[in-house]
PDB file of C-alpha atoms in Angstrom:
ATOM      1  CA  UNK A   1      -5.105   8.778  14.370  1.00  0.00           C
ATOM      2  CA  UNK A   2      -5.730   5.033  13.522  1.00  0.00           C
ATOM      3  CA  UNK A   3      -8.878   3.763  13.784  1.00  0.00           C
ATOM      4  CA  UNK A   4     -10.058  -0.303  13.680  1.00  0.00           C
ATOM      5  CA  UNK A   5     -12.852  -1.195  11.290  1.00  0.00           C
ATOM      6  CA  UNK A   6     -15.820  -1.618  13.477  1.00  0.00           C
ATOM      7  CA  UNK A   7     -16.135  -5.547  13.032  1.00  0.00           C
ATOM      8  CA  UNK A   8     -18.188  -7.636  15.565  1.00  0.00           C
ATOM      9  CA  UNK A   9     -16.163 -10.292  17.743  1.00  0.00           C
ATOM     10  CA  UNK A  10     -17.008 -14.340  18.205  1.00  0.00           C
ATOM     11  CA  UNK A  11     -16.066 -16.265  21.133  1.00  0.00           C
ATOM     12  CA  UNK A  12     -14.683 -18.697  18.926  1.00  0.00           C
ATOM     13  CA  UNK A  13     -12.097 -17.797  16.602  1.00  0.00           C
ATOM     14  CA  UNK A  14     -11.838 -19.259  12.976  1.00  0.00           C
ATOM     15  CA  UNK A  15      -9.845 -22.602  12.683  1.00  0.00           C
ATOM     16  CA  UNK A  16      -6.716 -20.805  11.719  1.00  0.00           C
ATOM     17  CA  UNK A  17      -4.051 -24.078  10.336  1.00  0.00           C
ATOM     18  CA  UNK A  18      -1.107 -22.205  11.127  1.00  0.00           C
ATOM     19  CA  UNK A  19      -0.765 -20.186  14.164  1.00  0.00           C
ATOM     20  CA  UNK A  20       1.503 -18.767  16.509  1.00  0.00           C
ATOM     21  CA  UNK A  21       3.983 -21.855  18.599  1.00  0.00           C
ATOM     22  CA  UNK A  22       3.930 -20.820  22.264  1.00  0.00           C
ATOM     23  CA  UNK A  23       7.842 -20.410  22.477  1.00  0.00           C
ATOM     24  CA  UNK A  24       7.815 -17.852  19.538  1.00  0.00           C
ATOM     25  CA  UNK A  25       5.373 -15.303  20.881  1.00  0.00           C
ATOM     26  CA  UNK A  26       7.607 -13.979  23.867  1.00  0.00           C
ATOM     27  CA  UNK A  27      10.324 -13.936  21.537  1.00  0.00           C
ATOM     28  CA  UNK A  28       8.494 -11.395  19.994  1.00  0.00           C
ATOM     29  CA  UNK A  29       6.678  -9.807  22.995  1.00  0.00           C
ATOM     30  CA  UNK A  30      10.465  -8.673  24.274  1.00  0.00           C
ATOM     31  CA  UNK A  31      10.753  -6.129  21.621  1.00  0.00           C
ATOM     32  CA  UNK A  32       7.648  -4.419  21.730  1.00  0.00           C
ATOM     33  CA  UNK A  33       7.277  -1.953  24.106  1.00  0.00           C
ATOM     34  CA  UNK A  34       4.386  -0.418  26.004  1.00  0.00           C
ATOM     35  CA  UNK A  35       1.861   2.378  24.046  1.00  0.00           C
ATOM     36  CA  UNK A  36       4.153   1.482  20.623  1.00  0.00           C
ATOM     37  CA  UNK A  37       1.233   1.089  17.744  1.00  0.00           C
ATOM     38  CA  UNK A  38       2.477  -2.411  16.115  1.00  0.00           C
ATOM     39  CA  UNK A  39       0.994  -3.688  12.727  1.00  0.00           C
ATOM     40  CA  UNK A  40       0.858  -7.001  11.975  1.00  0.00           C
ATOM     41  CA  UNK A  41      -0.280  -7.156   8.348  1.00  0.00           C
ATOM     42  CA  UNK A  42      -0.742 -10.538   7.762  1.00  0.00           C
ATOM     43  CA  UNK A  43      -2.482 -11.241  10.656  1.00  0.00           C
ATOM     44  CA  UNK A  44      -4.928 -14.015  10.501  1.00  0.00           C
ATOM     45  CA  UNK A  45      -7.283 -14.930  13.632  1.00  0.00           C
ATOM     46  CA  UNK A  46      -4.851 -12.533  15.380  1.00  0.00           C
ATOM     47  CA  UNK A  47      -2.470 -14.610  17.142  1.00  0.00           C
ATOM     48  CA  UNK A  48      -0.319 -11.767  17.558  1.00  0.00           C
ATOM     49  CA  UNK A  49      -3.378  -9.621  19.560  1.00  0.00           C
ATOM     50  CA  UNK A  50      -2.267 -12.089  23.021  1.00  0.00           C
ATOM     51  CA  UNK A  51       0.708  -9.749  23.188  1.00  0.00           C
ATOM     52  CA  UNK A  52      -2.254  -6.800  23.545  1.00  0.00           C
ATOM     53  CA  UNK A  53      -1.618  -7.223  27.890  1.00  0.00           C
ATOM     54  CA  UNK A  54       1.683  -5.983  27.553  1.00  0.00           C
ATOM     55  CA  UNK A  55       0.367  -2.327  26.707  1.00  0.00           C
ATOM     56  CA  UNK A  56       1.498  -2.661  22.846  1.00  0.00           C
ATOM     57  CA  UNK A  57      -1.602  -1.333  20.471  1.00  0.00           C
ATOM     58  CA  UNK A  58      -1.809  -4.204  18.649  1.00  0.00           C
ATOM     59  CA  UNK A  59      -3.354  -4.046  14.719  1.00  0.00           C
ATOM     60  CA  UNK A  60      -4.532  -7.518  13.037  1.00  0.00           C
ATOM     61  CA  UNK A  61      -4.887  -6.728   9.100  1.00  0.00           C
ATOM     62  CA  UNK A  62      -6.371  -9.391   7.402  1.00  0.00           C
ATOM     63  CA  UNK A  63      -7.391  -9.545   3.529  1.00  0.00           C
ATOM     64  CA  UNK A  64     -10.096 -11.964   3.904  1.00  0.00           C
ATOM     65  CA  UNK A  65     -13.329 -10.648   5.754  1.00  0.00           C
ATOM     66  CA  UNK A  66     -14.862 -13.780   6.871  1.00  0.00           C
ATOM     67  CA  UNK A  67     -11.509 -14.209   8.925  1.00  0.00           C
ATOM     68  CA  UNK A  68     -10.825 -10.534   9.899  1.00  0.00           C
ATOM     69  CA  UNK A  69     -14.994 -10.561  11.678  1.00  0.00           C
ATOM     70  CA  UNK A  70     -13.945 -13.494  13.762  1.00  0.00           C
ATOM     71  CA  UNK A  71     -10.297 -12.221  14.392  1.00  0.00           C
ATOM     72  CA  UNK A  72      -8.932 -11.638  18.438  1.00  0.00           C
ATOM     73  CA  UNK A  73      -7.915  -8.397  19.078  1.00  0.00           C
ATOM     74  CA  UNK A  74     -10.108  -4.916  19.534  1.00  0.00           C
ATOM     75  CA  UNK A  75      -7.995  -3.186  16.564  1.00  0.00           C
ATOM     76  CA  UNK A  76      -8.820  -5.581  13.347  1.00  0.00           C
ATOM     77  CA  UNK A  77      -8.533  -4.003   9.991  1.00  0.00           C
ATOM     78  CA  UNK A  78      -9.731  -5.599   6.577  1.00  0.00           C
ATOM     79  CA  UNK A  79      -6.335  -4.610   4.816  1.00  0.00           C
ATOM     80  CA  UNK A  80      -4.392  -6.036   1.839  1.00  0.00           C
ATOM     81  CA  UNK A  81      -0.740  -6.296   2.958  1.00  0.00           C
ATOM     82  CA  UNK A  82       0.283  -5.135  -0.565  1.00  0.00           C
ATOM     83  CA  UNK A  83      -1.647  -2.090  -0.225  1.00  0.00           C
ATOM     84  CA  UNK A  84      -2.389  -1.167   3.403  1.00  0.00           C
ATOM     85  CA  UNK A  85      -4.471   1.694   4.275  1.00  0.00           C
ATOM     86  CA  UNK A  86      -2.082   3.410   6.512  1.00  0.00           C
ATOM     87  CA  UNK A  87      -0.557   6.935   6.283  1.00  0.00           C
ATOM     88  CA  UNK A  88       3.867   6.697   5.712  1.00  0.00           C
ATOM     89  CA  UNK A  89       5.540   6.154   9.156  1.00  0.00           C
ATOM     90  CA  UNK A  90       2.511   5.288  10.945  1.00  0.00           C
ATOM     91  CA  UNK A  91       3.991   2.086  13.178  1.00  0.00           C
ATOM     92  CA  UNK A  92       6.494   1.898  16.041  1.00  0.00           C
ATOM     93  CA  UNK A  93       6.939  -1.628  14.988  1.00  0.00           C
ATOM     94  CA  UNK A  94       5.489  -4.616  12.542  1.00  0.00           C
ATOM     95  CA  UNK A  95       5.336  -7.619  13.976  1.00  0.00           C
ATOM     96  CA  UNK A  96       4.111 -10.537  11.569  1.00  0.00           C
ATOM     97  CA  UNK A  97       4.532 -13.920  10.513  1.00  0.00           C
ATOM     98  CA  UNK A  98       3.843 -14.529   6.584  1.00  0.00           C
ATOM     99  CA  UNK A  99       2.819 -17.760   4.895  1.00  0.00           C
ATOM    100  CA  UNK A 100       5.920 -20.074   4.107  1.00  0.00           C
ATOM    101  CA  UNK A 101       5.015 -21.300   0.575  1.00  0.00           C
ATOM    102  CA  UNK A 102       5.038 -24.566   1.685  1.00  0.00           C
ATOM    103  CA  UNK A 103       2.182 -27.258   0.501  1.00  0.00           C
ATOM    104  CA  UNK A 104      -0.573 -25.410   2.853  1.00  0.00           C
ATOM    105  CA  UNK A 105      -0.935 -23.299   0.010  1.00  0.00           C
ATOM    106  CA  UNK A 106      -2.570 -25.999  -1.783  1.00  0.00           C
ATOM    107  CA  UNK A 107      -6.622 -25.082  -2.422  1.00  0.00           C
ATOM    108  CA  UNK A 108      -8.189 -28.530  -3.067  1.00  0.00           C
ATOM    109  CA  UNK A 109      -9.817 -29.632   0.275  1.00  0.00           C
ATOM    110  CA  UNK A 110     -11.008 -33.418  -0.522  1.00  0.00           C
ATOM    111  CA  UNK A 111      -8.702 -34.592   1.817  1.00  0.00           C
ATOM    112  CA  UNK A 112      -9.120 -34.233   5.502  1.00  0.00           C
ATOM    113  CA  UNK A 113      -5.476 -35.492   6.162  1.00  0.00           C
ATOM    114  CA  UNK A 114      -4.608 -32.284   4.537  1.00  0.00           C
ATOM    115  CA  UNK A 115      -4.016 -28.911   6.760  1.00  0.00           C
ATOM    116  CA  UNK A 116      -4.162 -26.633   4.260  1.00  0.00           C
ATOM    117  CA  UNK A 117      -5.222 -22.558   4.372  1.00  0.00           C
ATOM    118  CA  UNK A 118      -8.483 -23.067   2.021  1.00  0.00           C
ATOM    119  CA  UNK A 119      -9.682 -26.380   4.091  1.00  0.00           C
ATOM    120  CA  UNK A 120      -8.924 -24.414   7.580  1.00  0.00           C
ATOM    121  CA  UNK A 121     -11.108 -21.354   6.345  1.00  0.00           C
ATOM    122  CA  UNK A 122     -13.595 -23.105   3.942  1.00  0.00           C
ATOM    123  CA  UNK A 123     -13.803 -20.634   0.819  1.00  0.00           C
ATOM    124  CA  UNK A 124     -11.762 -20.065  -1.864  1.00  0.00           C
ATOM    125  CA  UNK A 125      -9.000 -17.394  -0.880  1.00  0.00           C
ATOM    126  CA  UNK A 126      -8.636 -14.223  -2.154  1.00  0.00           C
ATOM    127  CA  UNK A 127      -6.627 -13.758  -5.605  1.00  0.00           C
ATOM    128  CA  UNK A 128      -3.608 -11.968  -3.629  1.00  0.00           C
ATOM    129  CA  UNK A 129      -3.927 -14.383  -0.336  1.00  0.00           C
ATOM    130  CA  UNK A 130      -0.332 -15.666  -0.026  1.00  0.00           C
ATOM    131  CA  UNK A 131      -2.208 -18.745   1.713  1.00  0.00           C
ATOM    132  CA  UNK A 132      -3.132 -20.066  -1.433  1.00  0.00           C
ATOM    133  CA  UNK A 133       0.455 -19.308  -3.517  1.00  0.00           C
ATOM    134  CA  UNK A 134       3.371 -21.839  -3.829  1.00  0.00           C
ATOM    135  CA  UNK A 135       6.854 -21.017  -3.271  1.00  0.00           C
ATOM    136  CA  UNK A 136       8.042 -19.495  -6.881  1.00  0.00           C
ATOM    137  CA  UNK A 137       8.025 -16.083  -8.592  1.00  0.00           C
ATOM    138  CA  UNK A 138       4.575 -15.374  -8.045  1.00  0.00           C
ATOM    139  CA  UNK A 139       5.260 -15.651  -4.196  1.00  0.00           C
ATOM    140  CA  UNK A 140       7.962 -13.611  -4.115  1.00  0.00           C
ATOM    141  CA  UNK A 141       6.576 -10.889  -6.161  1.00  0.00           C
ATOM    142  CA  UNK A 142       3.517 -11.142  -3.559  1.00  0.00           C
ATOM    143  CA  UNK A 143       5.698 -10.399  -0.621  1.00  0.00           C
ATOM    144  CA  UNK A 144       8.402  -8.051  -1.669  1.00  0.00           C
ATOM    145  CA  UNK A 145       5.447  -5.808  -2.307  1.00  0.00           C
ATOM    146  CA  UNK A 146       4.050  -6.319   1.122  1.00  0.00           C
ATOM    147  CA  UNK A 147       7.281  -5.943   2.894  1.00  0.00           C
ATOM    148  CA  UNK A 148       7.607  -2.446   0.953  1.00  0.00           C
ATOM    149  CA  UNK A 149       4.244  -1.607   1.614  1.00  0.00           C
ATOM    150  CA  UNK A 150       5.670  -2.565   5.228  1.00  0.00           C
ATOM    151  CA  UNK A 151       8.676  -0.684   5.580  1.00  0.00           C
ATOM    152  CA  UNK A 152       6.396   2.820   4.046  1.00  0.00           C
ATOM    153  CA  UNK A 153       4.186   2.952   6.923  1.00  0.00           C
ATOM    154  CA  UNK A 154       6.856   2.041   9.803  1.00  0.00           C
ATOM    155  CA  UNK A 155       8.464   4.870  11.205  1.00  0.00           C
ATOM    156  CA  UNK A 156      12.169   5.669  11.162  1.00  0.00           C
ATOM    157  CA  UNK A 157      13.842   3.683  13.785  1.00  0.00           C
ATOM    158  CA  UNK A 158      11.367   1.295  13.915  1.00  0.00           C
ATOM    159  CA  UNK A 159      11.180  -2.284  14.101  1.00  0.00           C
ATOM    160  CA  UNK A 160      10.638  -5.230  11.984  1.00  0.00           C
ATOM    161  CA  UNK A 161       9.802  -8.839  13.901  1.00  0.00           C
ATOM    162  CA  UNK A 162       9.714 -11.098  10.879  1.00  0.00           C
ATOM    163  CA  UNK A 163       8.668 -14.934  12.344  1.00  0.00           C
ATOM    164  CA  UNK A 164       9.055 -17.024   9.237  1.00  0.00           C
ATOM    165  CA  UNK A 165      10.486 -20.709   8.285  1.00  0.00           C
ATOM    166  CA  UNK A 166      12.665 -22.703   5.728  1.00  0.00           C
ATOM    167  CA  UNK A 167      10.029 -25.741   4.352  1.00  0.00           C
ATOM    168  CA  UNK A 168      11.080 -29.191   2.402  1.00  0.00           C
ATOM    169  CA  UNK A 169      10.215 -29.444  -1.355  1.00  0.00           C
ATOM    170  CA  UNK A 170      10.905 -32.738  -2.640  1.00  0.00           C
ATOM    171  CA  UNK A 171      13.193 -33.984  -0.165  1.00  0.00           C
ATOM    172  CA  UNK A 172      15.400 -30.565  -0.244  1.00  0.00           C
ATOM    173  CA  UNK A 173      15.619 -27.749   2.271  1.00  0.00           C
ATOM    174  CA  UNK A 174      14.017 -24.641   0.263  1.00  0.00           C
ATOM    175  CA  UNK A 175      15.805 -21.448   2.386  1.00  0.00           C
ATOM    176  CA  UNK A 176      12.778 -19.031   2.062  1.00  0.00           C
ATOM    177  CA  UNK A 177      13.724 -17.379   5.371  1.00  0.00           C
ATOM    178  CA  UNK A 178      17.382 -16.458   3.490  1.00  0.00           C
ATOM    179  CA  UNK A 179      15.189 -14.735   0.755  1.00  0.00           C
ATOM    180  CA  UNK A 180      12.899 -12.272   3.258  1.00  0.00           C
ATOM    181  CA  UNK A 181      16.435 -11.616   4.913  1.00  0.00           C
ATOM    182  CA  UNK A 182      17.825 -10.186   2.109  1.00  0.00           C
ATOM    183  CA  UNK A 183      14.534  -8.731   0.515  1.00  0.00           C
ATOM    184  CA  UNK A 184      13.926  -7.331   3.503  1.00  0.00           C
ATOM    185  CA  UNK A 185      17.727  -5.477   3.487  1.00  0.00           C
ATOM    186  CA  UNK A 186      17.140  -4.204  -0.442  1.00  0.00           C
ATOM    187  CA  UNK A 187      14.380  -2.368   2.021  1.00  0.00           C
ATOM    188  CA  UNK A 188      16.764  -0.217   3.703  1.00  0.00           C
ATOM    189  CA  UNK A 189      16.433  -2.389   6.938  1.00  0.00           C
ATOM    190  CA  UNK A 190      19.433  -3.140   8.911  1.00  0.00           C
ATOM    191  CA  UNK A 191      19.086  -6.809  10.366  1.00  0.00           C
ATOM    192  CA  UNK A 192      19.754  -6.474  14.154  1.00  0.00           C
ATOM    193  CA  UNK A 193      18.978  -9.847  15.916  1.00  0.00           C
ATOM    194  CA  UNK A 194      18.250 -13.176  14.814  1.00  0.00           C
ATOM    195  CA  UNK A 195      16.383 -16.082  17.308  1.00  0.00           C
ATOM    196  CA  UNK A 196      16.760 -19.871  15.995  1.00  0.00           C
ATOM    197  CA  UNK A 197      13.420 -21.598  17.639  1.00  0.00           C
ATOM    198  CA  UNK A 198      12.886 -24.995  17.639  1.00  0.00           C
ATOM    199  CA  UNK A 199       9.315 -25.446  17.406  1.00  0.00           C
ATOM    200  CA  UNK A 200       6.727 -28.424  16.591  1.00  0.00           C
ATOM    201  CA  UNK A 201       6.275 -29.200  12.841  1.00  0.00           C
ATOM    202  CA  UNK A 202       2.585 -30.129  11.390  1.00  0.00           C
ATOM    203  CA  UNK A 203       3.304 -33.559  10.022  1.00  0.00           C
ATOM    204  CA  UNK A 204       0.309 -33.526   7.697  1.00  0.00           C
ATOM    205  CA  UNK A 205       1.116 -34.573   3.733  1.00  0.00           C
ATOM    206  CA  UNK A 206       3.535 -34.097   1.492  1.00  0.00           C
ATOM    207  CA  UNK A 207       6.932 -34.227   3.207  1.00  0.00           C
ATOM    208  CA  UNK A 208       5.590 -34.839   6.629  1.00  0.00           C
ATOM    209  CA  UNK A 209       8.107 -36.895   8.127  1.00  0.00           C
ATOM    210  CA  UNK A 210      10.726 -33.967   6.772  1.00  0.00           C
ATOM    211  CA  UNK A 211      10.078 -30.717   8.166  1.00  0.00           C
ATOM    212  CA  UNK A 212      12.466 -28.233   8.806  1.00  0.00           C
ATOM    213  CA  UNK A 213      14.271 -28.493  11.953  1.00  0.00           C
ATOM    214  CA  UNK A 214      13.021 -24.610  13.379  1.00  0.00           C
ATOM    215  CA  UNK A 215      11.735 -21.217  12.725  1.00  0.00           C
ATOM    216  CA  UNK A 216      13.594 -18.248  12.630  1.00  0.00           C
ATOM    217  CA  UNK A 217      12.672 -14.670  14.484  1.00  0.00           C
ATOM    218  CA  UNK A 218      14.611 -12.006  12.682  1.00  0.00           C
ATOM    219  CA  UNK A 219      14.078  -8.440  14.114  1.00  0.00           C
ATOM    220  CA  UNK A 220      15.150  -5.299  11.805  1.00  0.00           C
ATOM    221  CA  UNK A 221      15.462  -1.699  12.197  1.00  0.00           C
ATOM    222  CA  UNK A 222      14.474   0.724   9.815  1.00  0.00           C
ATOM    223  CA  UNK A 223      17.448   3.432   9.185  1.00  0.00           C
TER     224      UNK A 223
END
């Protein structure tokens, strides 16, 4: 049986610089069902824990502990995605959005026009935070890991709601939703379903008047 790390809860959730657009959440909502036990493993403030009044058991893991005490959501786990603390086929369904390795994973935070993950929380981030790593090698090392530490504790027939978004690098389009598509498929997860949302861009820094024109839903099955 899973159990949630006894953490207490604030009123006030931690200033979180990338959460959950309204229009993307029901997209996700639709595929969970009542009773299922859902992970989301990089789960932040626990955006995903407003989808807990549908009946789905909801499960914010979140590396860094100052976030994870102030998290929403009853289940709230202080879990590394690369290495979660969950038995093999332990999830109806994982339901996450991951850092885009966009400029928000820049850590200085002398610039208030800046929306970045280490301004938002205020500390230096944890070695293996994504929220502090660029698009590159280093990223994509970081999250094929999580996505097979993913796929080991979902069960057989389970699902995979992947919310995640292209970004612009010097002027160009970098496709980082193609790459968890197909790192996702190495997996052994068969890509059902994809949703095209147009959403509202933060138009902070680098780039800001270029964002990429939506984010993508893509929701997998585990054969």
């Amino acid at each position: 049986m899973l159990t949630a790390t006894p953490l207490p809860t604030f009123t006030k959730p931690a200033r979180h610089p990338a959460r959950y657009s309204v229009a993307l959440l029901p997209v996700m909502a639709q595929y969970l069902q009542p009773h299922w036990r859902v992970l989301d493993p990089f789960g932040g403030v626990g955006g995903l824990a407003k989808l807990a009044h549908t009946g789905t058991r909801i499960v914010i893991g979140e590396l860094e502990f100052p976030i994870i005490q102030q998290a929403a959501g009853k289940r709230r786990v202080n879990a590394n995605a690369v290495a979660l603390p969950f038995a093999d086929d332990s999830f109806d369904a994982i339901a996450t959005s991951p850092t885009y390795g966009n400029r928000m994973a820049d850590t200085y935070t002398d610039d208030s026009r800046r929306n970045t993950y280490t301004a938002a929380f205020g500390f230096a981030l944890h070695p293996q935070n994504s929220g502090a790593i660029q698009w590159g090698p280093r990223y994509r090392i970081l999250h094929r890991t999580a996505w097979d530490e993913a796929a080991r504790v979902l069960k057989p027939r389970g699902l995979f709601v992947l919310n995640i978004s292209n970004h612009i690098r010097d002027g160009r389009e970098i496709n980082v939703a193609a790459w968890h598509c197909e790192t996702l498929k190495s997996l052994g997860l068969h890509l059902q379903t994809t949703h095209t949302i147009p959403t509202p861009r933060n138009r902070y820094g680098a780039n800001g008047e270029k964002r990429a024109p939506c984010e993508y839903i893509f929701v997998f099955q585990k054969l």
